[in-house]
Amino acid sequence: MSTSAFSLEFDLNNAEIRTMNKMYFKDLYKKRVTFFLAIVLLGIVFLGGDHNHDFFQWILRDLILVIFFLLFHCLIVNTICKVTFRVIKRLLKFDRLLRRYKFSFTNSFIGVHSPLGGFTHQWCQIEKAILTKDFFLLYIRDKNAYIISISTKDNCCHKIAELIAFIDGNVTPVERI
């Protein structure tokens, strides 16, 4: 990879934001909500309640609580995520929130930023790069196999051309369709 300074940043349009929320942040947010609920459960099990009673009663009560959590955690997490993404969908009408969604590309990583969190990917995770008439697609090799799509219409042609040249020369050949 070239050691020359390379840095680009792309703002996202509404369609790209919706796609990114579905692909990236839905999984990330589900993991965060599950982690938070697991911490709450552990807090209730170990810190909540009266431990002066019989040890068997304490174990039985907490076992029932853990089983209840495991049975209904998917439903609870999905409900929390659906409500959150409905609120975000309504909030996307405001420019202030829209400007916080960005892709950034540097020599060493690809950054995906949003109000819900962010990801960074190394260039070696790029499996394939495809340029179509309307989009430039980067296929990320990861557990969930993400696709980064950048609209070629809304972004400056010079920026897209510079990104394509960098990827074509330093990362992987760009397929043109």
CSV table of C-alpha atoms in Angstrom, one decimal:
chain,number,residue,atom,x,y,z
A,1,MET,CA,0.0,0.0,0.0
A,2,SER,CA,1.2,3.5,-0.8
A,3,THR,CA,2.6,5.6,2.0
A,4,SER,CA,1.4,8.9,0.5
A,5,ALA,CA,-1.2,10.8,2.4
A,6,PHE,CA,-4.7,9.7,1.4
A,7,SER,CA,-7.8,11.0,3.0
A,8,LEU,CA,-11.3,11.3,1.7
A,9,GLU,CA,-14.7,11.9,3.4
A,10,PHE,CA,-18.1,11.3,1.9
A,11,ASP,CA,-21.4,12.6,3.2
A,12,LEU,CA,-24.3,10.2,2.8
A,13,ASN,CA,-27.7,10.7,1.2
A,14,ASN,CA,-31.0,9.4,2.6
A,15,ALA,CA,-31.0,6.1,0.6
A,16,GLU,CA,-27.4,5.4,1.7
A,17,ILE,CA,-28.3,6.2,5.3
A,18,ARG,CA,-31.3,3.8,5.3
A,19,THR,CA,-29.2,1.1,3.8
A,20,MET,CA,-26.4,1.6,6.3
A,21,ASN,CA,-28.8,1.6,9.2
A,22,LYS,CA,-30.2,-1.8,8.0
A,23,MET,CA,-26.9,-3.3,7.2
A,24,TYR,CA,-24.6,-2.0,9.9
A,25,PHE,CA,-26.3,-0.4,12.8
A,26,LYS,CA,-29.2,-2.8,13.2
A,27,ASP,CA,-26.7,-5.6,14.2
A,28,LEU,CA,-24.5,-3.3,16.2
A,29,TYR,CA,-27.5,-1.9,18.1
A,30,LYS,CA,-28.9,-5.3,18.8
A,31,LYS,CA,-25.6,-6.4,20.3
A,32,ARG,CA,-25.4,-3.3,22.4
A,33,VAL,CA,-29.0,-3.7,23.7
A,34,THR,CA,-28.3,-7.4,24.4
A,35,PHE,CA,-25.1,-6.5,26.3
A,36,PHE,CA,-26.9,-3.8,28.3
A,37,LEU,CA,-29.8,-6.2,29.2
A,38,ALA,CA,-27.2,-8.9,30.2
A,39,ILE,CA,-25.5,-6.4,32.5
A,40,VAL,CA,-28.9,-5.5,34.1
A,41,LEU,CA,-29.7,-9.2,34.5
A,42,LEU,CA,-26.3,-9.9,36.2
A,43,GLY,CA,-26.9,-6.9,38.4
A,44,ILE,CA,-30.3,-8.2,39.5
A,45,VAL,CA,-28.9,-11.7,40.0
A,46,PHE,CA,-25.9,-10.8,42.1
A,47,LEU,CA,-26.7,-7.4,43.6
A,48,GLY,CA,-30.5,-7.4,43.8
A,49,GLY,CA,-32.7,-9.2,46.3
A,50,ASP,CA,-32.2,-10.4,49.8
A,51,HIS,CA,-29.4,-13.0,50.1
A,52,ASN,CA,-30.1,-13.8,53.7
A,53,HIS,CA,-32.7,-16.4,52.7
A,54,ASP,CA,-32.1,-20.0,51.9
A,55,PHE,CA,-29.3,-20.5,49.2
A,56,PHE,CA,-31.6,-22.9,47.3
A,57,GLN,CA,-34.4,-20.4,47.1
A,58,TRP,CA,-31.9,-17.7,45.8
A,59,ILE,CA,-30.6,-20.1,43.1
A,60,LEU,CA,-34.1,-21.2,42.1
A,61,ARG,CA,-35.3,-17.6,41.9
A,62,ASP,CA,-32.3,-16.4,39.8
A,63,LEU,CA,-32.5,-19.5,37.6
A,64,ILE,CA,-36.1,-18.7,36.7
A,65,LEU,CA,-35.1,-15.1,36.1
A,66,VAL,CA,-32.3,-16.2,33.7
A,67,ILE,CA,-34.6,-18.6,31.9
A,68,PHE,CA,-37.2,-15.9,31.5
A,69,PHE,CA,-34.6,-13.6,30.1
A,70,LEU,CA,-33.3,-16.2,27.6
A,71,LEU,CA,-36.8,-17.0,26.4
A,72,PHE,CA,-37.8,-13.4,25.9
A,73,HIS,CA,-34.6,-11.5,25.2
A,74,CYS,CA,-34.9,-11.7,21.4
A,75,LEU,CA,-38.4,-10.3,21.6
A,76,ILE,CA,-37.4,-7.5,23.9
A,77,VAL,CA,-34.2,-6.6,21.9
A,78,ASN,CA,-36.1,-6.6,18.6
A,79,THR,CA,-38.8,-4.4,20.0
A,80,ILE,CA,-36.3,-1.9,21.4
A,81,CYS,CA,-34.5,-1.9,18.1
A,82,LYS,CA,-37.6,-1.4,16.0
A,83,VAL,CA,-38.8,1.5,18.1
A,84,THR,CA,-35.3,3.1,18.0
A,85,PHE,CA,-35.0,2.8,14.2
A,86,ARG,CA,-38.5,4.2,13.7
A,87,VAL,CA,-37.5,7.2,15.8
A,88,ILE,CA,-34.3,7.5,13.8
A,89,LYS,CA,-36.2,7.3,10.6
A,90,ARG,CA,-38.3,10.3,11.7
A,91,LEU,CA,-35.3,12.2,12.9
A,92,LEU,CA,-33.6,11.8,9.5
A,93,LYS,CA,-35.8,14.6,8.2
A,94,PHE,CA,-33.5,17.0,10.2
A,95,ASP,CA,-30.3,18.2,8.4
A,96,ARG,CA,-28.3,18.2,11.7
A,97,LEU,CA,-28.7,14.5,12.1
A,98,LEU,CA,-28.0,13.8,8.4
A,99,ARG,CA,-24.7,15.6,8.5
A,100,ARG,CA,-23.4,13.1,11.1
A,101,TYR,CA,-23.4,10.2,8.7
A,102,LYS,CA,-20.1,9.9,6.9
A,103,PHE,CA,-17.7,7.6,5.2
A,104,SER,CA,-14.0,8.4,5.7
A,105,PHE,CA,-11.2,6.8,3.8
A,106,THR,CA,-7.5,7.0,4.8
A,107,ASN,CA,-4.3,5.1,4.1
A,108,SER,CA,-4.9,2.6,6.9
A,109,PHE,CA,-8.7,2.3,7.3
A,110,ILE,CA,-12.2,2.8,6.2
A,111,GLY,CA,-14.4,4.6,8.7
A,112,VAL,CA,-18.2,4.5,8.9
A,113,HIS,CA,-19.6,7.1,11.2
A,114,SER,CA,-23.2,7.8,12.5
A,115,PRO,CA,-25.0,9.0,15.6
A,116,LEU,CA,-25.5,5.3,16.5
A,117,GLY,CA,-21.9,4.5,16.5
A,118,GLY,CA,-19.2,3.6,14.1
A,119,PHE,CA,-17.1,1.0,12.4
A,120,THR,CA,-13.6,0.9,11.1
A,121,HIS,CA,-12.4,-1.6,8.6
A,122,GLN,CA,-8.9,-2.3,7.4
A,123,TRP,CA,-8.2,-2.2,3.7
A,124,CYS,CA,-7.2,-5.9,3.8
A,125,GLN,CA,-10.9,-6.7,4.6
A,126,ILE,CA,-12.0,-5.5,1.2
A,127,GLU,CA,-12.9,-8.6,-0.8
A,128,LYS,CA,-14.2,-7.0,-3.9
A,129,ALA,CA,-14.8,-3.5,-5.4
A,130,ILE,CA,-17.4,-2.9,-8.0
A,131,LEU,CA,-18.2,0.3,-9.9
A,132,THR,CA,-21.6,0.5,-11.5
A,133,LYS,CA,-23.3,3.4,-13.3
A,134,ASP,CA,-24.9,4.7,-10.1
A,135,PHE,CA,-22.9,3.2,-7.2
A,136,PHE,CA,-19.4,2.2,-6.1
A,137,LEU,CA,-19.6,-0.9,-3.9
A,138,LEU,CA,-17.1,-2.3,-1.5
A,139,TYR,CA,-17.6,-5.8,-0.2
A,140,ILE,CA,-16.2,-6.2,3.3
A,141,ARG,CA,-15.1,-9.6,4.4
A,142,ASP,CA,-16.3,-9.9,7.9
A,143,LYS,CA,-18.5,-12.1,10.0
A,144,ASN,CA,-21.6,-10.4,8.6
A,145,ALA,CA,-20.1,-9.6,5.1
A,146,TYR,CA,-21.1,-5.9,4.9
A,147,ILE,CA,-21.4,-3.9,1.7
A,148,ILE,CA,-20.4,-0.2,1.6
A,149,SER,CA,-22.3,1.6,-1.2
A,150,ILE,CA,-21.4,5.1,-2.3
A,151,SER,CA,-23.6,6.9,-4.7
A,152,THR,CA,-21.6,8.1,-7.7
A,153,LYS,CA,-24.3,10.7,-8.6
A,154,ASP,CA,-24.4,12.6,-5.3
A,155,ASN,CA,-20.7,12.7,-4.5
A,156,CYS,CA,-18.1,14.8,-6.3
A,157,CYS,CA,-16.8,12.9,-9.4
A,158,HIS,CA,-13.3,13.9,-8.5
A,159,LYS,CA,-13.6,12.3,-5.0
A,160,ILE,CA,-15.0,9.1,-6.4
A,161,ALA,CA,-12.3,9.0,-9.1
A,162,GLU,CA,-9.6,9.5,-6.5
A,163,LEU,CA,-11.1,6.8,-4.3
A,164,ILE,CA,-11.3,4.3,-7.2
A,165,ALA,CA,-7.8,5.1,-8.3
A,166,PHE,CA,-6.5,4.5,-4.7
A,167,ILE,CA,-8.4,1.2,-4.3
A,168,ASP,CA,-7.5,0.0,-7.8
A,169,GLY,CA,-3.8,0.8,-7.3
A,170,ASN,CA,-3.3,-0.3,-3.7
A,171,VAL,CA,-6.1,-2.6,-2.5
A,172,THR,CA,-7.9,-4.7,-5.2
A,173,PRO,CA,-8.8,-4.4,-8.8
A,174,VAL,CA,-12.0,-2.5,-9.4
A,175,GLU,CA,-14.6,-4.3,-11.5
A,176,ARG,CA,-16.5,-2.0,-13.8
A,177,ILE,CA,-20.0,-3.1,-14.7
